[in-house]
Amino acid sequence: MADTYYFIKDLINDLERGRIRIPSFQRGFVWQPNRVAYFMDSIYKGFPFGSVLLWRTRNPLRTERNLGPYRLLENDPEYPIDYVLDGQQRITSIFGIFQTSLTAEEGEDTDWTHLFFELNTEASVRFQYLEDFTNYDSKKYFPLKYVFDSPKYRQVTRNLDESLAQQIDDLVERFTKARIPLERFESEERKYVATVFERINRQGVELDTFQLLSVWNWSDDFDLQEKFKELAEELEPFGFKEVGSDLLLKCCSAVVMNSADPEDFMNLPGSAVREKFDEIRIGIFRAIDFLKDELNVFSLKLLPMENLLTVLASFFASSQKQPHPIPEEQYKVIKKWFWRACFSQRYARGGAKSTYIDLVEVKKLKAGEPHKLGDFDVLLDGDFFIKKAFRRSSVATETFILILAQGKPLNFIQGTNISLQEVLSQGNRKEFHHIFPKAYLESLGSKYQDEQINLSGKLLLTC
């Protein structure tokens, strides 16, 4: 990866020629006008504003995004393409403010592109937007559109006194000499590019591995994003509308490749997913039926770890539209594995390696071969819940809730069965109460600390 820079004019030229492009997995342009103004002020004053990260490739992506309101021209096929991975907001701001060659797409907002530099002012930020950018005092404001438009620039300064002209000359010189820090790497290796995306994700940049895979590896007659959207809509009535694209992608990878490691997604063959998509879909729905019917898991919010669904989808996947019933012995093994995985918090921190091991063993179980599914260490004693604080985000608490649900709780007043689907699908803290009233425990003074009062073992599920 080489570090270099762009002059603004060169950056605009490469964008106009279509050599720099925006991949569709990037979000759109979201900066507000005031942020654009402050960004221009940072360039003008020489403040640091971050580098731009470009990925160079000779293989264009199947789908791309406009640069803000502008549709970029096609790139010369003899030249490689630089896709913007980080810095899209800055690049779009620079292009929109200074370019004069491209017309925005119909219906797109371009008011933010008409930014002015205020002359003869002591204001800390001299860049501002005017209510009417077509009618302004040329002796008070200078349009940034003219900075790299020599004829317009000369025409404006010709009619100004020397002091005003000098301010504009200084402005133009600063933007002409400004350098945009640039990092560029070149690779056609998908796993390497995916790793770069993952690192950017850790810095808070919204990049989606699933969207990347969709635009990179799928044919025009099979839109993976559309398939996942349809599947999510089907899952909504069953209480699993929260199943997102990343989890569905893990399920696909588990069925096709026996792996749920994000780095392996780049090698996930599109043809295999297309061929096995019905099998994957059946696996997901049967897994959810198992969770609801056998374990009272009526919502993804109640599943202690997402990768539990990944392994279950692999186990229940079938090429038959009407699969044979699961043998009772296999059901017992799966249920035992489920609870051992929950108590050991097996996938609590991602658990790609553990998930891979379990996927291999699930495949053996499914084929009726000797297996070791569930044969892993579980440290469990009688004080397990007494020592655990009640936090809805913890694996231990989710497991505690599911155990309570297995007891088929009754309504205190009527003695009838509680509709767990209705209660658990809502799954909020209001459904849980202290066995001893919290106010009473607090009234005992220093005998009980707050963390003791909120231990899981001192709460129960109510309706």
Short mmCIF file of C-alpha atoms in Angstrom, two decimals:
data_model
loop_
_atom_site.label_atom_id
_atom_site.label_comp_id
_atom_site.label_asym_id
_atom_site.label_seq_id
_atom_site.Cartn_x
_atom_site.Cartn_y
_atom_site.Cartn_z
CA MET A 1 0.00 0.00 0.00
CA ALA A 2 1.61 3.26 -1.13
CA ASP A 3 0.99 6.66 0.40
CA THR A 4 0.70 9.65 -1.93
CA TYR A 5 -1.62 12.60 -2.55
CA TYR A 6 -3.97 14.24 -5.05
CA PHE A 7 -4.08 17.85 -6.09
CA ILE A 8 -7.73 18.91 -6.23
CA LYS A 9 -7.66 19.59 -9.97
CA ASP A 10 -6.18 16.14 -10.68
CA LEU A 11 -8.79 14.50 -8.45
CA ILE A 12 -11.58 16.26 -10.35
CA ASN A 13 -10.07 15.22 -13.70
CA ASP A 14 -9.91 11.53 -12.72
CA LEU A 15 -13.51 11.67 -11.46
CA GLU A 16 -14.67 13.32 -14.69
CA ARG A 17 -12.96 10.57 -16.72
CA GLY A 18 -14.62 7.85 -14.63
CA ARG A 19 -11.33 6.52 -13.29
CA ILE A 20 -12.46 6.96 -9.67
CA ARG A 21 -15.83 5.37 -8.90
CA ILE A 22 -18.15 4.63 -5.98
CA PRO A 23 -19.04 0.98 -5.20
CA SER A 24 -22.70 0.35 -4.46
CA PHE A 25 -21.96 -1.06 -1.00
CA GLN A 26 -21.01 2.45 0.09
CA ARG A 27 -23.72 4.60 1.63
CA GLY A 28 -24.83 7.71 -0.30
CA PHE A 29 -23.75 11.30 0.22
CA VAL A 30 -25.06 12.40 3.63
CA TRP A 31 -23.09 15.49 4.60
CA GLN A 32 -25.09 18.59 5.47
CA PRO A 33 -24.13 21.93 3.80
CA ASN A 34 -22.59 23.35 6.98
CA ARG A 35 -20.26 20.34 7.20
CA VAL A 36 -19.19 20.87 3.60
CA ALA A 37 -18.45 24.52 4.43
CA TYR A 38 -16.30 23.58 7.42
CA PHE A 39 -14.48 20.98 5.32
CA MET A 40 -13.61 23.64 2.72
CA ASP A 41 -12.46 25.90 5.52
CA SER A 42 -10.13 23.15 6.77
CA ILE A 43 -8.57 22.79 3.30
CA TYR A 44 -8.25 26.59 3.01
CA LYS A 45 -6.48 26.86 6.38
CA GLY A 46 -4.31 23.78 5.89
CA PHE A 47 -5.90 21.82 8.73
CA PRO A 48 -5.61 17.98 8.71
CA PHE A 49 -8.78 16.34 7.38
CA GLY A 50 -7.93 12.68 6.85
CA SER A 51 -6.84 10.62 3.89
CA VAL A 52 -8.78 8.98 1.08
CA LEU A 53 -8.54 5.20 0.64
CA LEU A 54 -8.83 3.80 -2.89
CA TRP A 55 -8.86 0.19 -4.04
CA ARG A 56 -7.45 -0.30 -7.55
CA THR A 57 -8.73 -3.17 -9.66
CA ARG A 58 -9.11 -4.09 -13.32
CA ASN A 59 -12.34 -6.00 -12.67
CA PRO A 60 -15.31 -3.59 -12.42
CA LEU A 61 -18.03 -4.33 -9.90
CA ARG A 62 -21.42 -5.38 -11.20
CA THR A 63 -23.21 -2.41 -9.65
CA GLU A 64 -22.00 1.06 -8.66
CA ARG A 65 -23.33 4.18 -6.98
CA ASN A 66 -23.50 7.75 -8.26
CA LEU A 67 -21.07 10.28 -6.83
CA GLY A 68 -23.64 12.25 -4.84
CA PRO A 69 -25.98 13.78 -7.45
CA TYR A 70 -23.66 13.00 -10.39
CA ARG A 71 -23.57 9.99 -12.67
CA LEU A 72 -19.93 9.41 -13.57
CA LEU A 73 -18.81 8.67 -17.12
CA GLU A 74 -17.65 5.19 -18.12
CA ASN A 75 -13.99 4.49 -17.53
CA ASP A 76 -11.60 3.74 -20.39
CA PRO A 77 -11.30 -0.09 -20.23
CA GLU A 78 -7.56 0.23 -20.81
CA TYR A 79 -7.20 1.90 -17.41
CA PRO A 80 -7.77 0.32 -13.98
CA ILE A 81 -10.57 1.54 -11.72
CA ASP A 82 -10.04 3.16 -8.33
CA TYR A 83 -13.00 2.40 -6.04
CA VAL A 84 -13.48 4.69 -3.04
CA LEU A 85 -13.43 2.73 0.23
CA ASP A 86 -13.00 5.63 2.62
CA GLY A 87 -13.39 9.37 2.04
CA GLN A 88 -16.45 9.33 -0.20
CA GLN A 89 -18.05 12.29 1.62
CA ARG A 90 -14.90 14.39 1.18
CA ILE A 91 -14.42 13.45 -2.46
CA THR A 92 -18.07 14.18 -3.26
CA SER A 93 -17.85 17.54 -1.49
CA ILE A 94 -14.74 18.56 -3.43
CA PHE A 95 -16.18 17.46 -6.75
CA GLY A 96 -19.58 19.07 -6.18
CA ILE A 97 -18.11 22.39 -5.08
CA PHE A 98 -15.46 22.84 -7.80
CA GLN A 99 -16.51 20.87 -10.92
CA THR A 100 -18.37 22.54 -13.80
CA SER A 101 -18.54 19.77 -16.43
CA LEU A 102 -21.20 17.30 -15.22
CA THR A 103 -24.91 17.97 -14.76
CA ALA A 104 -26.63 16.48 -11.74
CA GLU A 105 -29.25 13.76 -12.12
CA GLU A 106 -32.80 15.07 -12.39
CA GLY A 107 -34.41 15.65 -9.00
CA GLU A 108 -31.11 15.61 -7.09
CA ASP A 109 -30.33 18.43 -4.64
CA THR A 110 -27.35 20.56 -5.72
CA ASP A 111 -27.93 23.67 -3.58
CA TRP A 112 -25.05 22.57 -1.34
CA THR A 113 -22.64 22.83 -4.28
CA HIS A 114 -23.06 26.63 -4.49
CA LEU A 115 -20.66 27.70 -1.77
CA PHE A 116 -19.20 31.24 -1.57
CA PHE A 117 -16.06 32.79 -0.12
CA GLU A 118 -16.79 36.02 1.73
CA LEU A 119 -14.40 38.92 0.98
CA ASN A 120 -13.34 41.62 3.43
CA THR A 121 -14.50 39.85 6.57
CA GLU A 122 -12.98 38.94 9.91
CA ALA A 123 -15.28 35.94 10.33
CA SER A 124 -13.53 32.79 11.56
CA VAL A 125 -15.18 30.79 8.75
CA ARG A 126 -15.37 32.72 5.50
CA PHE A 127 -17.33 30.10 3.55
CA GLN A 128 -21.11 30.36 3.47
CA TYR A 129 -24.25 29.63 1.49
CA LEU A 130 -26.50 32.40 0.16
CA GLU A 131 -30.28 32.32 -0.06
CA ASP A 132 -30.04 33.24 -3.75
CA PHE A 133 -26.83 31.96 -5.34
CA THR A 134 -27.76 33.44 -8.72
CA ASN A 135 -28.00 37.01 -7.45
CA TYR A 136 -25.12 38.16 -5.23
CA ASP A 137 -22.70 41.04 -4.74
CA SER A 138 -19.51 40.12 -6.63
CA LYS A 139 -17.55 42.62 -4.52
CA LYS A 140 -18.52 40.76 -1.36
CA TYR A 141 -18.72 37.11 -2.41
CA PHE A 142 -16.73 34.85 -4.72
CA PRO A 143 -18.23 31.52 -5.94
CA LEU A 144 -15.96 28.55 -5.34
CA LYS A 145 -17.20 27.20 -8.69
CA TYR A 146 -14.83 29.68 -10.32
CA VAL A 147 -11.65 28.55 -8.53
CA PHE A 148 -10.65 26.15 -11.32
CA ASP A 149 -12.65 27.89 -14.07
CA SER A 150 -9.99 30.26 -15.47
CA PRO A 151 -12.24 32.33 -17.81
CA LYS A 152 -14.79 33.01 -15.05
CA TYR A 153 -12.05 33.68 -12.52
CA ARG A 154 -10.34 36.25 -14.77
CA GLN A 155 -13.66 37.87 -15.63
CA VAL A 156 -14.52 38.41 -11.95
CA THR A 157 -11.13 39.70 -10.81
CA ARG A 158 -10.83 42.05 -13.81
CA ASN A 159 -13.58 44.28 -12.38
CA LEU A 160 -12.36 44.30 -8.78
CA ASP A 161 -9.93 46.58 -7.01
CA GLU A 162 -6.47 45.26 -6.19
CA SER A 163 -7.27 44.42 -2.55
CA LEU A 164 -10.26 42.21 -3.41
CA ALA A 165 -8.49 40.62 -6.36
CA GLN A 166 -5.56 39.73 -4.10
CA GLN A 167 -7.89 37.96 -1.63
CA ILE A 168 -9.28 35.88 -4.46
CA ASP A 169 -5.79 35.17 -5.84
CA ASP A 170 -4.76 33.93 -2.41
CA LEU A 171 -7.89 31.75 -2.18
CA VAL A 172 -7.26 30.19 -5.59
CA GLU A 173 -3.61 29.58 -4.81
CA ARG A 174 -4.44 27.78 -1.55
CA PHE A 175 -6.91 25.40 -3.20
CA THR A 176 -4.61 24.90 -6.21
CA LYS A 177 -1.71 23.85 -3.98
CA ALA A 178 -3.82 21.88 -1.47
CA ARG A 179 -2.99 18.18 -1.28
CA ILE A 180 -5.57 15.50 -0.59
CA PRO A 181 -3.82 12.68 1.35
CA LEU A 182 -4.25 9.40 -0.50
CA GLU A 183 -3.76 5.72 0.24
CA ARG A 184 -4.19 3.28 -2.62
CA PHE A 185 -3.83 -0.48 -2.71
CA GLU A 186 -4.15 -2.81 -5.68
CA SER A 187 -5.45 -6.36 -5.34
CA GLU A 188 -7.71 -8.86 -7.05
CA GLU A 189 -7.60 -11.21 -4.05
CA ARG A 190 -11.00 -11.11 -2.41
CA LYS A 191 -9.92 -12.30 1.03
CA TYR A 192 -7.32 -9.53 1.20
CA VAL A 193 -9.87 -6.87 0.19
CA ALA A 194 -12.39 -8.27 2.69
CA THR A 195 -9.81 -7.94 5.47
CA VAL A 196 -9.27 -4.29 4.55
CA PHE A 197 -13.05 -3.73 4.71
CA GLU A 198 -13.19 -5.40 8.13
CA ARG A 199 -10.45 -3.09 9.44
CA ILE A 200 -12.31 -0.04 8.11
CA ASN A 201 -15.49 -1.30 9.79
CA ARG A 202 -13.68 -1.27 13.13
CA GLN A 203 -13.06 2.44 12.60
CA GLY A 204 -16.79 3.08 12.34
CA VAL A 205 -17.09 3.30 8.54
CA GLU A 206 -20.34 1.79 7.31
CA LEU A 207 -19.23 -0.93 4.91
CA ASP A 208 -21.24 -4.12 4.54
CA THR A 209 -19.50 -7.39 3.61
CA PHE A 210 -22.82 -8.81 2.42
CA GLN A 211 -23.40 -5.90 0.06
CA LEU A 212 -19.85 -6.19 -1.21
CA LEU A 213 -20.34 -9.88 -1.95
CA SER A 214 -23.67 -9.16 -3.65
CA VAL A 215 -22.19 -6.71 -6.16
CA TRP A 216 -19.06 -8.78 -6.72
CA ASN A 217 -20.10 -12.38 -7.05
CA TRP A 218 -23.69 -12.63 -8.28
CA SER A 219 -25.27 -12.85 -11.69
CA ASP A 220 -27.91 -10.52 -13.09
CA ASP A 221 -30.56 -13.24 -12.88
CA PHE A 222 -30.01 -13.87 -9.16
CA ASP A 223 -30.10 -10.80 -6.95
CA LEU A 224 -28.91 -11.96 -3.52
CA GLN A 225 -29.99 -8.75 -1.81
CA GLU A 226 -33.49 -9.15 -3.21
CA LYS A 227 -33.59 -12.83 -2.18
CA PHE A 228 -32.59 -11.93 1.38
CA LYS A 229 -35.19 -9.17 1.46
CA GLU A 230 -37.92 -11.63 0.43
CA LEU A 231 -36.70 -14.14 3.02
CA ALA A 232 -36.72 -11.51 5.79
CA GLU A 233 -40.31 -10.62 4.89
CA GLU A 234 -41.27 -14.30 5.15
CA LEU A 235 -39.62 -14.56 8.57
CA GLU A 236 -41.36 -11.49 10.01
CA PRO A 237 -44.68 -13.20 10.94
CA PHE A 238 -42.67 -15.82 12.88
CA GLY A 239 -41.03 -13.22 15.14
CA PHE A 240 -37.66 -13.34 13.39
CA LYS A 241 -37.82 -10.14 11.36
CA GLU A 242 -34.53 -9.04 13.01
CA VAL A 243 -32.58 -11.68 11.06
CA GLY A 244 -30.30 -9.41 9.07
CA SER A 245 -28.30 -9.93 5.90
CA ASP A 246 -25.07 -10.77 7.74
CA LEU A 247 -26.72 -13.60 9.71
CA LEU A 248 -28.48 -14.93 6.60
CA LEU A 249 -25.13 -14.83 4.82
CA LYS A 250 -23.61 -16.89 7.65
CA CYS A 251 -26.39 -19.45 7.20
CA CYS A 252 -25.68 -19.63 3.47
CA SER A 253 -21.98 -20.09 4.09
CA ALA A 254 -22.64 -22.74 6.75
CA VAL A 255 -24.76 -24.83 4.38
CA VAL A 256 -22.54 -24.40 1.32
CA MET A 257 -19.03 -24.19 2.82
CA ASN A 258 -19.35 -25.46 6.41
CA SER A 259 -17.98 -22.13 7.62
CA ALA A 260 -19.36 -18.93 9.18
CA ASP A 261 -16.09 -16.99 9.05
CA PRO A 262 -16.60 -13.58 7.37
CA GLU A 263 -13.21 -13.88 5.65
CA ASP A 264 -14.45 -17.00 3.86
CA PHE A 265 -17.47 -15.19 2.41
CA MET A 266 -15.35 -13.78 -0.40
CA ASN A 267 -14.82 -17.34 -1.64
CA LEU A 268 -18.49 -18.27 -1.33
CA PRO A 269 -19.40 -19.46 -4.84
CA GLY A 270 -22.44 -17.65 -6.19
CA SER A 271 -23.47 -20.62 -8.33
CA ALA A 272 -23.58 -22.93 -5.31
CA VAL A 273 -25.76 -20.51 -3.33
CA ARG A 274 -28.10 -20.13 -6.29
CA GLU A 275 -28.40 -23.90 -6.62
CA LYS A 276 -28.84 -24.47 -2.88
CA PHE A 277 -30.91 -21.43 -1.96
CA ASP A 278 -34.12 -23.47 -1.48
CA GLU A 279 -32.16 -25.90 0.71
CA ILE A 280 -30.81 -22.97 2.76
CA ARG A 281 -34.28 -21.47 3.08
CA ILE A 282 -35.74 -24.79 4.32
CA GLY A 283 -32.88 -25.07 6.83
CA ILE A 284 -33.56 -21.62 8.28
CA PHE A 285 -37.32 -22.16 8.61
CA ARG A 286 -36.94 -25.62 10.15
CA ALA A 287 -34.34 -24.25 12.57
CA ILE A 288 -36.78 -21.54 13.64
CA ASP A 289 -39.57 -24.11 14.05
CA PHE A 290 -37.23 -26.11 16.29
CA LEU A 291 -36.36 -23.05 18.37
CA LYS A 292 -40.02 -22.11 18.83
CA ASP A 293 -41.49 -25.58 19.39
CA GLU A 294 -38.74 -27.20 21.45
CA LEU A 295 -37.10 -24.27 23.26
CA ASN A 296 -39.71 -21.49 23.40
CA VAL A 297 -37.46 -19.11 21.45
CA PHE A 298 -40.06 -16.89 19.79
CA SER A 299 -37.76 -14.06 18.73
CA LEU A 300 -34.18 -13.57 17.62
CA LYS A 301 -33.83 -11.24 20.63
CA LEU A 302 -34.18 -14.31 22.87
CA LEU A 303 -31.48 -16.33 21.11
CA PRO A 304 -28.40 -16.08 23.35
CA MET A 305 -25.96 -16.17 20.39
CA GLU A 306 -26.63 -15.67 16.68
CA ASN A 307 -24.34 -18.52 15.56
CA LEU A 308 -26.71 -20.98 17.20
CA LEU A 309 -29.08 -20.30 14.31
CA THR A 310 -26.21 -20.74 11.83
CA VAL A 311 -25.40 -24.24 13.09
CA LEU A 312 -29.09 -25.19 13.33
CA ALA A 313 -29.74 -24.00 9.76
CA SER A 314 -26.94 -26.28 8.55
CA PHE A 315 -28.40 -29.24 10.48
CA PHE A 316 -31.98 -28.74 9.24
CA ALA A 317 -31.10 -27.81 5.63
CA SER A 318 -32.58 -30.26 3.13
CA SER A 319 -32.84 -30.60 -0.63
CA GLN A 320 -36.28 -32.18 -0.18
CA LYS A 321 -39.35 -29.98 -0.06
CA GLN A 322 -40.89 -32.37 2.50
CA PRO A 323 -37.89 -33.54 4.56
CA HIS A 324 -38.07 -36.74 6.59
CA PRO A 325 -38.67 -36.30 10.34
CA ILE A 326 -35.57 -35.90 12.44
CA PRO A 327 -34.76 -39.08 14.45
CA GLU A 328 -35.45 -38.70 18.17
CA GLU A 329 -31.84 -39.47 19.09
CA GLN A 330 -30.60 -36.63 16.87
CA TYR A 331 -33.13 -34.27 18.47
CA LYS A 332 -31.73 -35.13 21.90
CA VAL A 333 -28.17 -34.47 20.74
CA ILE A 334 -29.10 -31.11 19.21
CA LYS A 335 -30.94 -29.98 22.35
CA LYS A 336 -28.04 -31.05 24.55
CA TRP A 337 -25.59 -29.19 22.31
CA PHE A 338 -27.81 -26.09 22.41
CA TRP A 339 -27.83 -25.85 26.20
CA ARG A 340 -24.13 -26.69 26.57
CA ALA A 341 -23.29 -24.00 24.01
CA CYS A 342 -25.41 -21.47 25.93
CA PHE A 343 -23.93 -22.26 29.35
CA SER A 344 -20.37 -22.22 27.99
CA GLN A 345 -21.07 -19.00 26.03
CA ARG A 346 -19.41 -20.82 23.15
CA TYR A 347 -19.95 -18.17 20.46
CA ALA A 348 -20.15 -15.11 22.69
CA ARG A 349 -17.19 -13.32 21.06
CA GLY A 350 -17.74 -14.30 17.45
CA GLY A 351 -16.56 -17.88 17.84
CA ALA A 352 -15.70 -18.53 14.19
CA LYS A 353 -13.38 -21.43 15.10
CA SER A 354 -15.90 -23.02 17.49
CA THR A 355 -18.68 -22.57 14.92
CA TYR A 356 -16.57 -24.32 12.28
CA ILE A 357 -15.91 -27.26 14.64
CA ASP A 358 -19.61 -27.59 15.43
CA LEU A 359 -20.59 -27.37 11.76
CA VAL A 360 -18.27 -30.28 10.98
CA GLU A 361 -19.75 -32.34 13.82
CA VAL A 362 -23.32 -31.42 12.84
CA LYS A 363 -22.65 -32.73 9.36
CA LYS A 364 -21.49 -36.06 10.86
CA LEU A 365 -24.56 -36.24 13.12
CA LYS A 366 -26.83 -35.52 10.18
CA ALA A 367 -25.22 -38.33 8.16
CA GLY A 368 -25.57 -40.79 11.05
CA GLU A 369 -21.80 -40.97 11.56
CA PRO A 370 -19.88 -40.92 14.87
CA HIS A 371 -19.63 -37.33 16.10
CA LYS A 372 -18.50 -35.15 19.00
CA LEU A 373 -21.17 -32.45 18.86
CA GLY A 374 -21.51 -30.91 22.30
CA ASP A 375 -18.33 -32.53 23.62
CA PHE A 376 -16.68 -29.37 24.90
CA ASP A 377 -15.92 -28.05 28.37
CA VAL A 378 -18.73 -26.40 30.33
CA LEU A 379 -17.92 -24.92 33.73
CA LEU A 380 -21.22 -24.96 35.61
CA ASP A 381 -22.00 -25.02 39.31
CA GLY A 382 -25.01 -24.37 41.54
CA ASP A 383 -24.12 -20.69 41.89
CA PHE A 384 -24.01 -20.03 38.14
CA PHE A 385 -26.99 -17.64 38.13
CA ILE A 386 -26.49 -16.39 41.68
CA LYS A 387 -23.18 -14.88 40.56
CA LYS A 388 -24.48 -13.43 37.28
CA ALA A 389 -25.98 -9.92 37.10
CA PHE A 390 -29.25 -9.61 35.20
CA ARG A 391 -28.43 -7.80 31.94
CA ARG A 392 -30.60 -8.41 28.89
CA SER A 393 -27.56 -8.15 26.63
CA SER A 394 -25.63 -11.01 28.30
CA VAL A 395 -25.60 -14.63 27.16
CA ALA A 396 -26.11 -15.84 30.75
CA THR A 397 -29.27 -13.74 31.16
CA GLU A 398 -30.72 -14.90 27.84
CA THR A 399 -30.03 -18.48 28.89
CA PHE A 400 -31.68 -17.83 32.27
CA ILE A 401 -34.81 -16.49 30.56
CA LEU A 402 -35.05 -19.56 28.32
CA ILE A 403 -34.70 -21.89 31.29
CA LEU A 404 -37.54 -20.10 33.05
CA ALA A 405 -39.61 -20.47 29.88
CA GLN A 406 -39.06 -24.27 29.88
CA GLY A 407 -40.99 -24.46 33.17
CA LYS A 408 -44.28 -23.55 31.45
CA PRO A 409 -45.12 -20.71 33.90
CA LEU A 410 -48.70 -20.15 35.03
CA ASN A 411 -50.70 -16.99 35.54
CA PHE A 412 -50.60 -16.10 39.27
CA ILE A 413 -54.27 -15.07 39.35
CA GLN A 414 -56.03 -17.53 37.06
CA GLY A 415 -53.64 -20.47 37.16
CA THR A 416 -53.75 -20.77 33.37
CA ASN A 417 -50.78 -21.20 31.06
CA ILE A 418 -49.06 -17.98 30.06
CA SER A 419 -48.79 -17.31 26.32
CA LEU A 420 -45.00 -17.30 26.17
CA GLN A 421 -44.97 -16.32 22.53
CA GLU A 422 -46.74 -13.06 23.34
CA VAL A 423 -44.58 -12.31 26.41
CA LEU A 424 -41.17 -13.46 25.19
CA SER A 425 -41.43 -12.00 21.71
CA GLN A 426 -41.64 -8.56 23.35
CA GLY A 427 -38.68 -9.51 25.50
CA ASN A 428 -38.16 -6.31 27.48
CA ARG A 429 -37.05 -5.73 31.04
CA LYS A 430 -40.58 -4.88 32.20
CA GLU A 431 -41.49 -8.56 31.93
CA PHE A 432 -39.06 -9.45 34.74
CA HIS A 433 -39.47 -8.72 38.45
CA HIS A 434 -37.48 -9.32 41.63
CA ILE A 435 -38.56 -12.30 43.73
CA PHE A 436 -38.17 -10.00 46.75
CA PRO A 437 -39.31 -6.43 45.99
CA LYS A 438 -36.32 -4.30 45.05
CA ALA A 439 -37.44 -1.48 47.38
CA TYR A 440 -37.59 -3.93 50.29
CA LEU A 441 -34.05 -5.21 49.63
CA GLU A 442 -32.78 -1.66 49.35
CA SER A 443 -34.45 -0.77 52.66
CA LEU A 444 -32.23 -3.31 54.44
CA GLY A 445 -29.37 -0.87 54.06
CA SER A 446 -25.87 -2.21 53.50
CA LYS A 447 -26.94 -5.84 53.77
CA TYR A 448 -27.45 -6.06 49.98
CA GLN A 449 -25.49 -4.11 47.37
CA ASP A 450 -27.15 -3.01 44.14
CA GLU A 451 -25.29 -5.62 42.08
CA GLN A 452 -26.52 -8.33 44.48
CA ILE A 453 -30.13 -7.18 44.22
CA ASN A 454 -29.95 -7.47 40.41
CA LEU A 455 -28.47 -10.97 40.24
CA SER A 456 -30.31 -13.24 37.80
CA GLY A 457 -31.17 -15.72 40.55
CA LYS A 458 -33.21 -13.06 42.35
CA LEU A 459 -35.50 -12.34 39.39
CA LEU A 460 -38.32 -14.24 37.77
CA LEU A 461 -40.41 -14.10 34.63
CA THR A 462 -43.96 -12.76 35.07
CA CYS A 463 -46.88 -11.82 32.91
#
